[in-house]
């Protein structure tokens, strides 16, 4: 079942002489529960693509359809709600809020959405992430791997349909990196959460169901690894 459809997506940054075409007429579709790795040289447009899939930025032209809704036909308020409910974003440098505790960082998306925190669900997720003893810590009191687990907690707390990760292990050693990828894949399989990961790590890419190679803002290759 298709969850995501990208149609003729293009993105220009800047104007005139300094204009950069970061994405150039990209089209593909993604099935629910698929795990896709996005690879390609630095500056090829990977992060731009991921941001457009997540409703973080607006394209210059083209469409992103999530469950058949054209997300860029939404106004800013609706788009913000879509992001909070449907998209879990994970970055290389975690992007946690430094003055909030682990628990506060994780539950922020629910509170912003006006939902109460389901304590049972929270403790289940905290258990999966192995953060039980760190709930009242601040981000700077955690290791890199722990901070990334908090950011995963924040990304999954509202059970988004789609998890988007931009080099999530780029700042971690190989042990923590493997743990984070195991966790993301477990969530992908257990909850049928669609997982799209940008990576420079070939081992990670080979764990995916499908590898998209981006070059010069275009899809250079689209390879199915596991049908
Ligand atoms: N906010 C921005 N303003 C201007 N140019 C940008 C911006 N973000 C990215 N770019 C340019 O767009 C191209 C694609 O960038 P990006 O999507 O970050 O590539 P990647 O993630 O593959 O390294 C690069 O040439 C980059 O310099
Ligand atoms: Mg990037």
PDB file of N, CA and C and ligand atoms in Angstrom, residues 13 20 22 41-48, ligand 1:
ATOM      1  N   UNK A  13      17.179  27.078  -4.300  1.00  0.00           N
ATOM      2  CA  UNK A  13      17.525  28.005  -3.225  1.00  0.00           C
ATOM      3  C   UNK A  13      18.066  29.275  -3.881  1.00  0.00           C
ATOM      4  N   UNK A  20      20.601  28.000  -6.668  1.00  0.00           N
ATOM      5  CA  UNK A  20      21.058  26.609  -6.659  1.00  0.00           C
ATOM      6  C   UNK A  20      19.846  25.715  -6.843  1.00  0.00           C
ATOM      7  N   UNK A  22      18.649  22.504  -5.953  1.00  0.00           N
ATOM      8  CA  UNK A  22      19.023  21.431  -5.032  1.00  0.00           C
ATOM      9  C   UNK A  22      18.300  20.127  -5.363  1.00  0.00           C
ATOM     10  N   UNK A  41      26.484  11.715  -2.841  1.00  0.00           N
ATOM     11  CA  UNK A  41      27.544  12.613  -2.400  1.00  0.00           C
ATOM     12  C   UNK A  41      27.008  13.790  -1.591  1.00  0.00           C
ATOM     13  N   UNK A  42      27.896  14.400  -0.832  1.00  0.00           N
ATOM     14  CA  UNK A  42      27.564  15.605  -0.079  1.00  0.00           C
ATOM     15  C   UNK A  42      27.119  16.697  -1.060  1.00  0.00           C
ATOM     16  N   UNK A  43      26.049  17.393  -0.712  1.00  0.00           N
ATOM     17  CA  UNK A  43      25.550  18.473  -1.569  1.00  0.00           C
ATOM     18  C   UNK A  43      24.650  18.017  -2.699  1.00  0.00           C
ATOM     19  N   UNK A  44      24.297  16.712  -2.722  1.00  0.00           N
ATOM     20  CA  UNK A  44      23.498  16.201  -3.842  1.00  0.00           C
ATOM     21  C   UNK A  44      22.001  16.444  -3.676  1.00  0.00           C
ATOM     22  N   UNK A  45      21.579  16.893  -2.480  1.00  0.00           N
ATOM     23  CA  UNK A  45      20.153  17.201  -2.293  1.00  0.00           C
ATOM     24  C   UNK A  45      19.419  16.277  -1.345  1.00  0.00           C
ATOM     25  N   UNK A  46      20.139  15.406  -0.638  1.00  0.00           N
ATOM     26  CA  UNK A  46      19.489  14.415   0.237  1.00  0.00           C
ATOM     27  C   UNK A  46      18.699  15.075   1.365  1.00  0.00           C
ATOM     28  N   UNK A  47      19.346  16.018   2.070  1.00  0.00           N
ATOM     29  CA  UNK A  47      18.651  16.656   3.196  1.00  0.00           C
ATOM     30  C   UNK A  47      17.479  17.498   2.699  1.00  0.00           C
ATOM     31  N   UNK A  48      17.668  18.150   1.582  1.00  0.00           N
ATOM     32  CA  UNK A  48      16.579  18.939   0.989  1.00  0.00           C
ATOM     33  C   UNK A  48      15.374  18.038   0.720  1.00  0.00           C
TER      34      UNK A  48
HETATM   35  N1  LIG B   1      19.231  26.894   2.893  1.00  0.00           N
HETATM   36  C1  LIG B   1      19.978  26.810   1.790  1.00  0.00           C
HETATM   37  N2  LIG B   1      20.272  27.907   1.059  1.00  0.00           N
HETATM   38  C2  LIG B   1      21.003  27.836  -0.069  1.00  0.00           C
HETATM   39  N3  LIG B   1      21.493  26.695  -0.572  1.00  0.00           N
HETATM   40  C3  LIG B   1      21.244  25.562   0.105  1.00  0.00           C
HETATM   41  C4  LIG B   1      20.474  25.553   1.321  1.00  0.00           C
HETATM   42  N4  LIG B   1      20.391  24.280   1.771  1.00  0.00           N
HETATM   43  C5  LIG B   1      21.069  23.538   0.879  1.00  0.00           C
HETATM   44  N5  LIG B   1      21.588  24.288  -0.124  1.00  0.00           N
HETATM   45  C6  LIG B   1      22.349  23.819  -1.288  1.00  0.00           C
HETATM   46  O1  LIG B   1      21.559  22.826  -1.940  1.00  0.00           O
HETATM   47  C7  LIG B   1      22.349  21.726  -2.366  1.00  0.00           C
HETATM   48  C8  LIG B   1      21.825  20.449  -1.706  1.00  0.00           C
HETATM   49  O2  LIG B   1      22.055  20.520  -0.304  1.00  0.00           O
HETATM   50  P1  LIG B   1      21.615  19.357   0.701  1.00  0.00           P
HETATM   51  O3  LIG B   1      20.208  18.986   0.426  1.00  0.00           O
HETATM   52  O4  LIG B   1      21.930  19.826   2.071  1.00  0.00           O
HETATM   53  O5  LIG B   1      22.590  18.181   0.247  1.00  0.00           O
HETATM   54  P2  LIG B   1      23.054  16.867   1.032  1.00  0.00           P
HETATM   55  O6  LIG B   1      22.159  16.657   2.203  1.00  0.00           O
HETATM   56  O7  LIG B   1      22.977  15.773   0.003  1.00  0.00           O
HETATM   57  O8  LIG B   1      24.476  17.103   1.441  1.00  0.00           O
HETATM   58  C9  LIG B   1      23.785  22.075  -1.994  1.00  0.00           C
HETATM   59  O9  LIG B   1      24.387  22.658  -3.125  1.00  0.00           O
HETATM   60  C10 LIG B   1      23.626  23.096  -0.892  1.00  0.00           C
HETATM   61  O10 LIG B   1      24.717  23.959  -0.850  1.00  0.00           O
END
